[in-house]
Coordinates of C-alpha atoms in Angstrom, one line a residue:
T240 CA -26.0 -5.0 -12.8
E241 CA -28.5 -3.3 -15.1
N242 CA -27.9 -3.8 -18.9
R243 CA -28.9 -0.3 -20.0
P244 CA -27.9 1.2 -23.4
I245 CA -26.0 4.4 -23.7
T246 CA -28.0 7.3 -25.2
A247 CA -27.4 10.9 -26.2
D248 CA -28.7 11.9 -22.8
T249 CA -26.3 9.7 -20.8
I250 CA -24.2 11.8 -18.4
Y251 CA -20.5 11.2 -17.7
G252 CA -18.0 12.8 -15.4
I253 CA -15.8 14.9 -17.6
G254 CA -13.0 15.1 -15.0
S255 CA -10.4 17.7 -15.9
T256 CA -12.2 18.9 -19.0
S257 CA -14.1 20.8 -16.3
K258 CA -11.1 23.1 -16.2
M259 CA -12.3 24.7 -19.5
F260 CA -15.5 25.8 -17.8
T261 CA -13.3 27.5 -15.2
A262 CA -11.0 29.1 -17.8
T263 CA -14.1 30.3 -19.7
A264 CA -15.7 31.7 -16.5
I265 CA -12.5 33.7 -15.8
M266 CA -12.4 35.0 -19.3
I267 CA -16.0 36.1 -19.1
L268 CA -15.1 38.1 -16.0
V269 CA -12.1 39.5 -17.8
E270 CA -14.3 40.8 -20.6
R271 CA -16.6 42.4 -18.0
G272 CA -13.6 44.3 -16.6
L273 CA -14.0 42.5 -13.2
V274 CA -10.8 40.4 -13.4
D275 CA -7.3 41.2 -14.6
L276 CA -5.4 38.1 -15.8
D277 CA -2.1 39.6 -14.6
A278 CA -3.3 40.8 -11.2
P279 CA -2.3 38.9 -8.1
V280 CA -4.7 36.3 -6.9
T281 CA -4.7 38.1 -3.5
T282 CA -6.5 41.0 -5.3
Y283 CA -9.6 38.8 -5.4
I284 CA -9.0 36.5 -2.4
P285 CA -7.3 38.7 0.2
E286 CA -7.1 35.9 2.8
F287 CA -5.1 33.7 0.4
T288 CA -1.7 33.2 2.0
M289 CA 1.0 30.5 2.0
A290 CA 4.1 29.6 4.0
D291 CA 6.2 31.1 1.2
A292 CA 6.3 34.8 0.5
R293 CA 6.4 34.2 -3.3
Y294 CA 2.7 33.4 -3.2
K295 CA 2.0 37.2 -3.6
Q296 CA 3.4 36.9 -7.1
I297 CA 0.9 34.3 -8.3
T298 CA -1.5 35.9 -10.9
V299 CA -4.8 34.7 -12.2
R300 CA -3.1 33.9 -15.5
M301 CA -0.7 31.5 -13.7
L302 CA -3.6 29.6 -12.3
L303 CA -4.9 28.9 -15.9
N304 CA -1.6 28.2 -17.5
H305 CA -0.3 25.9 -14.7
S306 CA 2.7 28.1 -13.9
S307 CA 1.7 29.2 -10.4
G308 CA 4.3 27.1 -8.6
L309 CA 1.7 25.5 -6.3
M310 CA 2.7 22.0 -5.1
G311 CA -0.2 20.3 -7.0
A312 CA -3.4 18.7 -5.8
T313 CA -5.0 19.2 -2.5
F314 CA -7.5 16.4 -2.9
R315 CA -8.4 15.2 0.6
N316 CA -12.1 14.3 0.6
A317 CA -12.5 15.6 -3.0
F318 CA -13.4 12.2 -4.5
L319 CA -16.5 10.9 -2.7
I320 CA -19.1 8.2 -3.3
R321 CA -22.7 9.3 -3.3
D322 CA -21.7 12.3 -1.3
N323 CA -21.3 15.9 -2.5
D324 CA -19.8 17.3 0.7
P325 CA -17.9 20.4 -0.5
M326 CA -15.2 20.2 2.2
A327 CA -12.3 19.9 -0.2
H328 CA -13.4 23.2 -1.9
D329 CA -14.1 24.8 1.4
A330 CA -10.7 23.8 3.0
L331 CA -8.4 24.8 0.1
I332 CA -7.4 28.3 1.4
S333 CA -6.6 26.9 4.9
E334 CA -4.7 24.0 3.4
L335 CA -2.6 26.2 1.1
A336 CA -1.8 28.5 4.1
G337 CA 0.6 25.8 5.4
Q338 CA 2.2 24.9 2.0
R339 CA 5.3 26.2 0.2
L340 CA 5.7 26.7 -3.5
K341 CA 7.8 24.2 -5.6
A342 CA 8.9 26.9 -8.1
D343 CA 8.9 30.6 -8.6
P344 CA 5.6 31.8 -10.0
G345 CA 5.9 31.8 -13.8
E346 CA 9.2 29.8 -13.8
Y347 CA 7.6 27.0 -15.8
S348 CA 4.2 25.3 -16.4
V349 CA 3.5 22.0 -14.8
Y350 CA 0.0 20.6 -14.6
C351 CA -1.7 21.8 -11.4
N352 CA -5.2 21.0 -10.1
D353 CA -5.1 23.4 -7.2
G354 CA -4.6 26.3 -9.5
L355 CA -7.9 25.7 -11.2
T356 CA -9.7 25.2 -7.9
L357 CA -8.2 28.5 -6.8
A358 CA -9.5 30.0 -10.0
E359 CA -12.9 28.6 -9.2
L360 CA -12.8 30.5 -5.9
V361 CA -11.8 33.7 -7.8
V362 CA -15.0 33.3 -9.9
E363 CA -17.1 32.9 -6.7
R364 CA -15.5 35.9 -4.9
V365 CA -15.8 38.3 -7.9
S366 CA -19.3 37.2 -9.1
S367 CA -20.8 36.7 -5.6
E368 CA -22.3 33.5 -7.0
S369 CA -21.5 29.9 -6.4
F370 CA -19.4 28.4 -9.2
S371 CA -22.2 26.1 -10.1
D372 CA -24.7 29.0 -10.4
F373 CA -22.2 31.1 -12.4
I374 CA -21.5 28.5 -15.1
R375 CA -25.2 27.7 -15.3
N376 CA -26.2 31.3 -15.7
N377 CA -23.4 32.3 -18.1
I378 CA -22.5 29.2 -20.0
T379 CA -24.7 26.1 -19.9
A380 CA -28.1 27.8 -19.9
P381 CA -27.3 30.3 -22.7
L382 CA -26.0 27.4 -24.8
G383 CA -28.9 25.1 -24.1
M384 CA -26.7 22.5 -22.3
N385 CA -29.6 21.0 -20.5
H386 CA -27.8 17.9 -19.5
T387 CA -24.8 19.5 -17.8
A388 CA -24.5 19.9 -14.1
T389 CA -21.9 19.9 -11.3
S390 CA -21.4 17.7 -8.3
Q391 CA -23.1 20.4 -6.2
D392 CA -26.2 20.5 -8.4
D393 CA -29.4 18.5 -7.8
F394 CA -29.6 16.4 -10.9
D395 CA -30.8 12.9 -11.7
H396 CA -27.9 10.7 -10.9
S397 CA -29.7 7.7 -12.5
R398 CA -28.9 9.2 -15.9
M399 CA -25.2 8.9 -15.3
A400 CA -23.2 6.1 -17.0
R401 CA -23.0 3.3 -14.5
T402 CA -19.6 2.4 -13.1
Y403 CA -18.8 -0.6 -11.0
V404 CA -16.2 -2.1 -8.8
D405 CA -15.7 -5.8 -7.9
M406 CA -15.7 -6.9 -4.2
A407 CA -16.8 -10.6 -4.4
E408 CA -19.5 -9.3 -6.7
S409 CA -20.0 -6.2 -8.8
Y410 CA -21.3 -3.0 -7.1
E411 CA -22.2 0.3 -8.6
V412 CA -20.1 3.3 -7.7
L413 CA -21.5 6.9 -8.0
E414 CA -18.4 9.1 -8.1
L415 CA -18.8 12.7 -7.2
I416 CA -15.9 15.1 -7.4
N417 CA -16.3 18.1 -5.2
V418 CA -13.6 20.4 -6.6
I419 CA -15.8 21.6 -9.5
G420 CA -13.3 23.9 -11.1
T421 CA -10.7 21.2 -11.6
G422 CA -12.9 18.1 -12.2
G423 CA -16.5 18.3 -10.9
V424 CA -18.6 18.9 -14.1
Y425 CA -20.9 16.2 -15.4
S426 CA -22.2 16.3 -19.0
T427 CA -23.1 14.5 -22.2
A428 CA -21.1 14.3 -25.4
E429 CA -23.8 16.3 -27.2
D430 CA -23.7 19.0 -24.6
L431 CA -19.9 19.2 -24.8
G432 CA -20.4 19.7 -28.5
K433 CA -22.4 22.8 -27.7
F434 CA -19.8 23.9 -25.3
A435 CA -17.2 23.5 -28.1
G436 CA -19.1 26.1 -30.1
I437 CA -17.7 28.8 -27.8
F438 CA -14.3 28.2 -29.2
M439 CA -15.1 28.2 -33.0
Y440 CA -13.8 31.3 -34.7
D441 CA -17.0 31.6 -36.8
S442 CA -19.5 30.5 -34.2
V443 CA -22.5 32.8 -33.6
A444 CA -23.4 31.0 -30.4
G445 CA -19.9 31.2 -29.1
A446 CA -19.6 35.0 -29.7
D447 CA -22.4 35.5 -27.2
I448 CA -20.1 33.9 -24.5
L449 CA -16.6 35.0 -25.4
S450 CA -15.1 37.4 -28.0
A451 CA -12.6 36.3 -30.7
E452 CA -9.9 38.2 -28.8
S453 CA -10.5 36.0 -25.7
L454 CA -10.5 32.8 -27.7
R455 CA -7.2 33.6 -29.2
A456 CA -5.7 34.6 -25.9
M457 CA -6.8 31.3 -24.4
A458 CA -5.1 29.5 -27.3
N459 CA -1.8 31.3 -27.0
A460 CA 1.4 29.3 -26.3
E461 CA 1.4 30.1 -22.6
Y462 CA 3.8 27.2 -21.9
A463 CA 6.5 28.9 -23.9
N464 CA 6.8 31.6 -21.2
G465 CA 9.0 29.3 -19.1
L466 CA 11.2 26.2 -19.4
W467 CA 9.9 23.7 -22.0
P468 CA 11.3 20.8 -24.1
E469 CA 12.1 21.5 -27.7
W470 CA 9.5 20.4 -30.2
D471 CA 11.7 18.5 -32.6
P472 CA 10.4 16.1 -34.0
A473 CA 6.9 16.8 -32.7
P474 CA 5.2 19.0 -30.1
G475 CA 3.4 16.3 -28.2
I476 CA 0.0 16.5 -26.7
F477 CA 0.8 18.7 -23.7
N478 CA 1.7 22.4 -24.4
Y479 CA -0.5 24.6 -22.3
G480 CA -2.7 27.6 -23.1
L481 CA -5.2 29.1 -20.7
G482 CA -7.0 26.0 -19.5
W483 CA -6.1 24.0 -22.6
D484 CA -3.8 20.9 -22.3
S485 CA -2.5 21.7 -25.7
V486 CA -2.7 24.6 -28.1
N487 CA -0.4 23.1 -30.8
T488 CA -1.6 19.6 -31.0
Y489 CA -0.1 16.6 -32.8
P490 CA -0.8 15.5 -35.5
F491 CA -2.5 18.7 -36.7
T492 CA 0.7 20.7 -36.5
A493 CA 2.0 18.6 -39.4
Y494 CA -0.8 20.2 -41.6
G495 CA -0.4 23.7 -40.2
I496 CA -3.8 23.4 -38.5
K497 CA -4.6 24.9 -35.2
A498 CA -6.0 22.3 -32.7
V499 CA -6.7 22.8 -29.0
V500 CA -7.4 19.9 -26.6
K501 CA -8.6 19.3 -23.1
G502 CA -8.8 15.9 -21.5
G503 CA -9.9 14.6 -18.2
D504 CA -9.5 11.4 -16.1
T505 CA -11.1 10.5 -12.8
M506 CA -11.1 7.1 -11.1
Q507 CA -14.3 6.2 -13.0
Y508 CA -14.6 8.5 -16.1
H509 CA -12.5 9.7 -19.0
S510 CA -13.0 12.5 -21.5
S511 CA -11.4 14.3 -24.4
L512 CA -12.4 17.4 -26.2
L513 CA -10.6 18.3 -29.5
I514 CA -11.4 21.5 -31.4
L515 CA -10.2 22.8 -34.8
P516 CA -11.4 26.4 -34.3
E517 CA -10.5 27.6 -37.8
Y518 CA -12.6 24.8 -39.4
N519 CA -15.5 25.0 -37.0
L520 CA -15.0 21.4 -36.2
A521 CA -14.9 19.6 -32.8
A522 CA -15.1 16.0 -31.5
T523 CA -15.5 14.7 -28.0
I524 CA -15.5 11.2 -26.5
L525 CA -16.7 10.4 -23.0
T526 CA -16.1 6.9 -21.6
S527 CA -16.2 5.0 -18.3
G528 CA -13.1 3.0 -19.2
G529 CA -9.8 3.5 -21.0
S530 CA -8.2 6.9 -20.7
S531 CA -8.3 10.5 -22.0
T532 CA -5.2 9.8 -24.1
L533 CA -6.9 6.8 -25.9
N534 CA -10.0 9.1 -26.4
L535 CA -7.8 11.7 -27.9
I536 CA -6.3 9.3 -30.4
V537 CA -9.8 8.3 -31.6
V538 CA -11.1 11.9 -31.9
A539 CA -7.9 13.0 -33.7
E540 CA -8.4 10.1 -36.2
L541 CA -12.0 11.1 -36.6
L542 CA -11.3 14.7 -37.4
Q543 CA -8.4 13.9 -39.8
H544 CA -10.9 11.7 -41.7
V545 CA -13.3 14.6 -41.9
L546 CA -10.6 17.0 -43.0
D547 CA -9.5 14.4 -45.6
L548 CA -13.0 14.3 -47.0
K549 CA -13.0 18.1 -47.3
G550 CA -9.6 18.0 -49.1
A551 CA -8.1 20.1 -46.3
L552 CA -5.1 18.0 -45.4
T553 CA -2.0 19.6 -47.0
A554 CA 0.5 16.9 -46.1
E555 CA 0.8 13.1 -45.7
R556 CA -0.5 11.8 -42.4
P557 CA 2.4 11.6 -39.8
T558 CA 3.6 8.1 -39.1
V559 CA 5.5 6.4 -36.4
P560 CA 9.2 6.5 -37.3
T561 CA 11.3 3.4 -37.5
V562 CA 15.0 2.9 -36.6
P563 CA 17.2 1.5 -39.4
G564 CA 18.9 -1.6 -38.2
G565 CA 16.8 -1.8 -35.0
A566 CA 17.7 -0.7 -31.5
S567 CA 20.2 -3.5 -31.1
V568 CA 22.7 -1.6 -33.3
A569 CA 24.1 0.9 -30.8
V570 CA 26.5 3.7 -31.7
P571 CA 29.3 4.3 -29.1
I572 CA 29.0 7.5 -27.1
P573 CA 31.7 10.1 -26.4
P574 CA 33.3 9.8 -22.9
T575 CA 31.8 13.2 -21.9
M576 CA 28.3 11.7 -22.0
L577 CA 29.1 9.2 -19.3
E578 CA 28.6 12.0 -16.7
Y579 CA 24.9 11.8 -17.4
S580 CA 24.8 8.5 -15.4
G581 CA 23.4 8.9 -11.9
L582 CA 20.3 9.1 -9.8
Y583 CA 17.2 10.5 -11.4
A584 CA 13.7 11.2 -10.0
G585 CA 10.3 11.5 -11.6
E586 CA 7.1 12.4 -9.8
L587 CA 6.8 9.0 -8.2
T588 CA 9.9 7.0 -8.9
M589 CA 13.6 7.1 -8.1
N590 CA 15.8 5.6 -10.9
S591 CA 19.4 4.6 -11.5
V592 CA 20.5 5.7 -15.0
D593 CA 23.6 4.1 -16.4
L594 CA 25.4 4.8 -19.7
S595 CA 28.1 2.6 -21.2
P596 CA 30.7 3.6 -23.7
D597 CA 29.3 1.1 -26.2
G598 CA 26.1 3.2 -26.4
S599 CA 23.8 1.3 -24.2
L600 CA 21.5 3.0 -21.7
S601 CA 19.9 1.3 -18.7
I602 CA 17.1 2.8 -16.5
V603 CA 16.4 0.9 -13.4
E604 CA 13.5 1.9 -11.1
L605 CA 14.6 1.6 -7.5
G606 CA 12.5 -0.4 -5.0
D607 CA 11.6 -3.9 -4.0
S608 CA 8.7 -4.3 -6.5
A609 CA 10.3 -2.4 -9.3
P610 CA 9.7 -3.5 -13.0
P611 CA 12.5 -4.8 -15.2
A612 CA 15.1 -2.4 -16.4
E613 CA 14.4 -0.3 -19.5
I614 CA 17.2 -0.7 -22.1
Y615 CA 17.9 1.9 -24.8
A616 CA 20.5 2.0 -27.5
H617 CA 22.3 5.1 -28.8
I618 CA 21.5 5.8 -32.5
G619 CA 23.7 8.9 -32.8
D620 CA 23.6 12.6 -31.9
G621 CA 22.9 11.8 -28.3
V622 CA 19.6 10.1 -29.0
F623 CA 18.7 6.7 -27.5
V624 CA 15.9 4.4 -28.7
S625 CA 13.9 1.8 -26.8
A626 CA 14.0 -1.9 -27.8
R627 CA 10.5 -1.5 -29.3
G628 CA 11.5 1.6 -31.2
D629 CA 8.6 3.6 -29.8
K630 CA 10.5 5.8 -27.3
Y631 CA 13.4 8.2 -27.9
L632 CA 15.4 9.8 -25.1
N633 CA 18.1 12.4 -24.9
F634 CA 19.7 14.4 -22.1
V635 CA 19.2 18.1 -21.7
R636 CA 21.0 20.6 -19.5
E637 CA 18.5 23.4 -19.1
S638 CA 19.0 27.1 -18.4
N639 CA 18.1 26.5 -14.8
G640 CA 21.2 24.4 -14.4
R641 CA 19.3 21.1 -14.0
T642 CA 19.7 18.0 -16.2
Y643 CA 16.6 16.3 -17.6
I644 CA 15.8 13.2 -19.6
R645 CA 13.6 14.2 -22.5
R646 CA 11.3 11.5 -23.9
V647 CA 9.6 11.5 -27.3
W648 CA 7.1 8.6 -27.1
Y649 CA 5.1 7.5 -30.1
L650 CA 2.1 5.9 -28.4
N651 CA 0.7 3.6 -31.1
I652 CA -2.6 1.7 -30.6
P653 CA -3.2 -0.8 -33.4
G654 CA -6.5 -0.2 -35.0
L655 CA -7.0 3.2 -33.4
G656 CA -4.0 5.4 -34.3
H657 CA -1.1 7.0 -32.5
T658 CA -0.1 10.2 -30.7
V659 CA 3.1 11.6 -29.3
M660 CA 4.3 12.5 -25.8
N661 CA 7.2 15.0 -25.9
D662 CA 8.2 15.8 -22.3
Y663 CA 10.8 15.8 -19.6
I664 CA 10.3 12.7 -17.5
M665 CA 13.1 12.8 -15.0
Q666 CA 15.5 15.1 -13.3
K667 CA 19.1 14.3 -12.2
L668 CA 19.5 14.6 -8.5
A669 CA 22.5 15.9 -6.7
P670 CA 24.3 13.8 -4.1
V671 CA 23.5 14.8 -0.5
A672 CA 26.6 15.8 1.4
A673 CA 27.6 13.2 3.9
A674 CA 27.7 15.9 6.6
A675 CA 24.0 16.4 6.2
M676 CA 23.2 12.8 6.9
S677 CA 24.3 11.9 10.4
D678 CA 23.9 8.4 11.8
S679 CA 21.0 9.6 14.0
I680 CA 19.1 11.0 11.0
R681 CA 19.5 7.9 8.9
E682 CA 18.5 5.6 11.8
A683 CA 15.4 7.7 12.4
W684 CA 14.3 7.2 8.9
L685 CA 15.2 3.5 8.7
A686 CA 13.1 2.9 11.7
R687 CA 10.1 4.3 9.8
E688 CA 10.3 2.1 6.7
G689 CA 7.0 0.5 6.0
H690 CA 3.4 1.1 5.1
Y691 CA 1.3 4.1 6.2
Y692 CA -2.5 4.4 6.1
P693 CA -4.6 7.6 5.9
I694 CA -6.7 8.7 8.8
N695 CA -8.3 11.9 7.7
E696 CA -10.3 10.8 4.7
K697 CA -14.1 10.8 5.0
Y698 CA -15.9 7.5 5.4
S699 CA -17.5 8.0 1.9
S700 CA -14.1 8.6 0.2
L701 CA -13.4 6.8 -3.0
P702 CA -9.7 6.3 -2.2
Y703 CA -10.6 3.7 0.4
L704 CA -11.1 1.4 -2.6
V705 CA -7.4 1.8 -3.5
F706 CA -6.0 0.0 -0.5
G707 CA -7.0 2.9 1.6
A708 CA -4.7 5.2 -0.5
M709 CA -1.8 3.8 1.4
M710 CA 1.7 5.2 1.0
E711 CA 5.1 3.6 1.7
I712 CA 8.3 4.9 3.3
S713 CA 11.4 3.3 1.8
I714 CA 14.9 4.6 2.2
S715 CA 16.6 5.0 -1.1
A716 CA 19.9 3.4 -2.0
E717 CA 21.3 6.8 -2.5
P718 CA 22.1 8.3 0.9
G719 CA 20.0 11.3 1.8
Y720 CA 16.8 10.3 0.1
V721 CA 13.6 8.6 1.2
G722 CA 11.6 7.7 -1.9
T723 CA 11.9 10.8 -4.1
W724 CA 12.1 13.1 -1.1
Q725 CA 15.4 14.6 0.1
I726 CA 15.9 14.1 3.8
V727 CA 16.3 17.4 5.8
D728 CA 16.5 16.2 9.3
E729 CA 15.1 13.4 11.6
N730 CA 11.5 14.3 10.9
N731 CA 11.3 16.2 7.6
A732 CA 11.9 15.5 3.9
V733 CA 11.2 17.7 0.9
S734 CA 10.6 17.2 -2.8
S735 CA 13.5 18.6 -4.7
I736 CA 12.4 18.1 -8.3
K737 CA 11.5 20.9 -10.8
I738 CA 10.2 19.3 -14.0
P739 CA 8.1 21.3 -16.5
G740 CA 5.1 19.5 -18.1
L741 CA 3.7 16.6 -16.1
A742 CA 6.4 14.8 -14.2
S743 CA 6.4 17.0 -11.2
R744 CA 2.7 17.8 -11.2
D745 CA 1.6 16.6 -7.7
L746 CA 4.4 17.0 -5.1
T747 CA 4.4 17.1 -1.4
D748 CA 6.8 17.5 1.5
I749 CA 6.6 15.0 4.3
A750 CA 6.9 15.5 8.0
F751 CA 6.7 13.2 11.0
Y752 CA 5.2 14.5 14.3
T753 CA 4.0 13.0 17.6
Q754 CA 0.6 13.8 19.1
D755 CA -0.9 12.1 22.2
G756 CA 1.9 9.6 22.3
C757 CA 1.4 8.4 18.7
E758 CA 3.6 9.3 15.7
Y759 CA 1.9 10.5 12.5
L760 CA 3.1 11.2 9.0
K761 CA 1.8 14.4 7.2
S762 CA 2.1 14.5 3.4
G763 CA 0.4 17.5 1.8
D764 CA -3.1 17.6 3.2
M765 CA -3.1 13.9 4.2
I766 CA -2.3 12.5 7.6
Y767 CA -1.2 8.8 8.0
I768 CA -0.4 6.4 10.7
G769 CA 2.3 3.8 10.4
E770 CA 1.6 0.1 10.5
K771 CA 3.9 -0.4 13.5
D772 CA 1.5 1.9 15.5
I773 CA -1.6 0.0 14.4
P774 CA -2.8 -2.6 16.9
V775 CA -4.0 -6.1 15.9
L776 CA -7.7 -6.6 16.0
A777 CA -8.8 -9.1 18.6
T778 CA -11.0 -11.5 16.8
T779 CA -11.4 -14.4 19.3
V780 CA -14.9 -15.8 19.1
T781 CA -16.5 -15.7 22.6
S782 CA -19.9 -15.6 24.1
S783 CA -19.4 -12.1 25.5
P784 CA -21.6 -9.3 24.1
R785 CA -20.5 -7.0 21.3
R786 CA -17.6 -4.6 22.0
T787 CA -17.3 -1.1 20.8
I788 CA -14.7 0.5 18.5
G789 CA -14.4 4.2 18.9
P790 CA -15.7 6.7 19.4
I791 CA -14.1 8.5 16.5
G792 CA -12.3 11.4 18.1
P793 CA -13.0 15.1 17.6
D794 CA -10.4 15.3 14.8
G795 CA -12.3 12.7 12.8
Y796 CA -9.4 10.4 12.5
A797 CA -10.2 6.9 11.2
I798 CA -9.3 3.9 13.3
W799 CA -7.1 1.2 11.7
Y800 CA -6.4 -2.4 12.8
R801 CA -4.2 -5.2 11.5
I802 CA -5.9 -8.5 11.0
A803 CA -3.7 -11.4 12.0
D804 CA -4.1 -14.9 13.7
V805 CA -7.9 -14.7 13.0
G806 CA -9.9 -16.8 15.5
G807 CA -6.8 -18.8 16.5
G808 CA -6.6 -20.3 13.0
G809 CA -10.3 -20.8 12.1
A810 CA -12.4 -18.7 9.8
V811 CA -14.2 -15.7 11.5
K812 CA -16.9 -13.3 10.4
I813 CA -17.1 -9.8 11.7
V814 CA -20.5 -8.3 12.3
V815 CA -20.7 -4.5 12.6
D816 CA -23.4 -2.1 13.7
V817 CA -22.6 0.5 11.0
P818 CA -23.7 4.0 12.0
M819 CA -25.3 6.2 9.4
Q820 CA -22.3 8.6 9.3
G821 CA -19.7 5.8 9.1
A822 CA -18.3 2.9 7.2
F823 CA -15.7 0.1 7.4
A824 CA -13.4 -1.4 4.8
I825 CA -11.4 -4.6 4.7
Y826 CA -8.2 -5.3 2.8
E827 CA -6.5 -8.6 1.9
G828 CA -3.1 -7.9 0.5
A829 CA -3.5 -4.8 -1.8
E830 CA -7.2 -5.6 -2.6
C831 CA -10.2 -4.0 -1.0
T832 CA -12.6 -7.0 -0.3
E833 CA -15.3 -5.1 1.5
F834 CA -16.3 -1.4 1.8
S835 CA -19.6 -1.1 3.6
W836 CA -20.4 2.4 2.1
I837 CA -20.6 0.8 -1.3
T838 CA -22.0 -2.7 -0.5
G839 CA -24.3 -1.9 2.3
H840 CA -23.1 -4.9 4.2
N841 CA -22.7 -5.0 7.9
E842 CA -20.7 -8.3 8.0
A843 CA -17.8 -9.9 6.2
I844 CA -15.5 -12.9 6.5
L845 CA -12.1 -11.7 7.7
P846 CA -8.9 -12.6 5.7
A847 CA -6.2 -14.5 7.5
E848 CA -4.0 -11.5 7.2
G849 CA -5.0 -8.0 6.2
M850 CA -6.2 -4.6 7.4
I851 CA -9.5 -3.1 8.5
V852 CA -10.5 0.6 8.9
F853 CA -13.4 2.2 10.7
A854 CA -14.2 5.7 9.5
G855 CA -16.9 8.1 10.6
D856 CA -17.9 11.5 11.9
P857 CA -16.5 12.6 15.2
G858 CA -18.3 10.8 18.1
V859 CA -19.4 7.8 16.0
V860 CA -19.1 4.4 17.6
F861 CA -19.0 1.0 15.9
A862 CA -20.3 -2.1 17.8
V863 CA -18.7 -5.3 16.6
S864 CA -18.8 -9.0 17.3
F865 CA -17.2 -12.1 15.8
Q866 CA -18.7 -15.4 14.7
A867 CA -17.1 -18.7 13.7
V868 CA -17.7 -19.5 10.0
E869 CA -18.6 -22.9 8.7
A870 CA -16.4 -24.3 5.9
A871 CA -19.2 -24.2 3.4
E872 CA -19.7 -20.5 3.9
V873 CA -16.0 -19.9 3.4
A874 CA -16.0 -21.9 0.2
A875 CA -19.1 -20.0 -1.1
A876 CA -17.4 -16.6 -0.4
A877 CA -14.2 -17.8 -2.2
E878 CA -16.2 -18.9 -5.2
A879 CA -18.1 -15.6 -5.3
A880 CA -14.8 -13.7 -5.2
K881 CA -13.4 -15.5 -8.4

């Protein structure tokens, strides 16, 4: 790797901080009288339709404040390596046409990537420009943001902060996100400082982009229009405005200071932009490690220090509370609280929640590889505290009739500072009636337990690094559920959670179907094949010529094989003629040990047990052969992998 210093001109992916460019672009069009925030999206995209009549109620405002009710993130082929194919952007309307909504439009705000990509399309339809051209002509060029571009722009990628992955040795990964409005802007910290000038109440430069009226509209408490957790004792770092993650940001609320925040995380980059508009102050941090939350903690500490120097802090700095006597001293709970015990689901986990009369609370994540139980103690007034004293929980019956677990989490990083998460993290699930779960339905789902692998990601897709973005089907202990999905019939299961904030941000329904004699799993915009339908790769070393794998079919589905009984017990190397529009990846356990699109390799030693995928454009053919490997070469490869 190249040891190159970071400079003011080093470019980073800013991830979801890109959403503020989208929100700004929409507000520019609002000021020009070309967009009405409260008009239906269909006004501007007439062909937008969904398999749910409520889509007609979705307004442009709802796209920006995350209350559209869209399922979440239609991200197939959105994260690519050295590839700016816009297929994810281009396919959004057709993908949404087959989806339902997870909530009534405007019912509550829950983080939604698709909403901002749809807003990106609104900008393009109304302006008759590409989104990249629009933000260049109306935002970045007027502000002199000369080092800001999008994944669709032709810019010098060598100026990007280098990021790497390890596969026996370190390889550079150039991540390009091709849903620009939700995550595909690339910039420098200095340029983002110029962008922040738009949102300063006294900024001359910003006034040329948006009016003070628009700035205040973007910073309104949009989240409060629907269901939302109470603030006490702190508002947390997620409470949405128009584009903003937070418009009443901890710890600045303690001083009566307005602070707006937007953060972003991709697989490789992280960003945080914090602005105090009344003080004309902003700070941003861009990194290729860590997280946007860590970045926020740092910029919040930095701006508190600046305000302190100015004598602008009107109260003591907020601190992490402590529990007198420690969490081991539990207060008994009234018998009526025991009814809160039961099955709860978050976005990704199913949990068993158990309350005891003595005041102890146990949360157990269900699943074979679940972490240890989380134990909390009742400290009075229905509040439970974690053993470390950093998390506080209580149960809330909301106006929609659902029961939620609310968490207040003081995330303290020694040497950096702390912040607060105040959110609903789980929803109690209702038991499924026994009549709805016949033996044939349960048996159909039990037969499908196991691992599933994606077949419709492009060969340059970054998710191939994450065990091929595998998913797992596992029948829950609670009858009627598979994972967090509620079983409907032999082939369909639906997500049934409605949680404001973050915990139900990216939901899908799942469906099994059979095509050409093979069963597939569809989850959102992704299609998977089950391990039981994946053949074993024949790896016997022979003197016969190379054999072919493929061609890739007209649907572009990748071809998976299981690796087992390699070479009859000896070490074997696979040699592949890799086509220009194709790649192969190898997995041992959950680790990607080879991805030819990144490494440029055409050969690799096969693991004794694992998986291999061949992906490419329709019609692509891979020629492969197998060679016996000497013990010395195996040892050298193992050493390099350490």
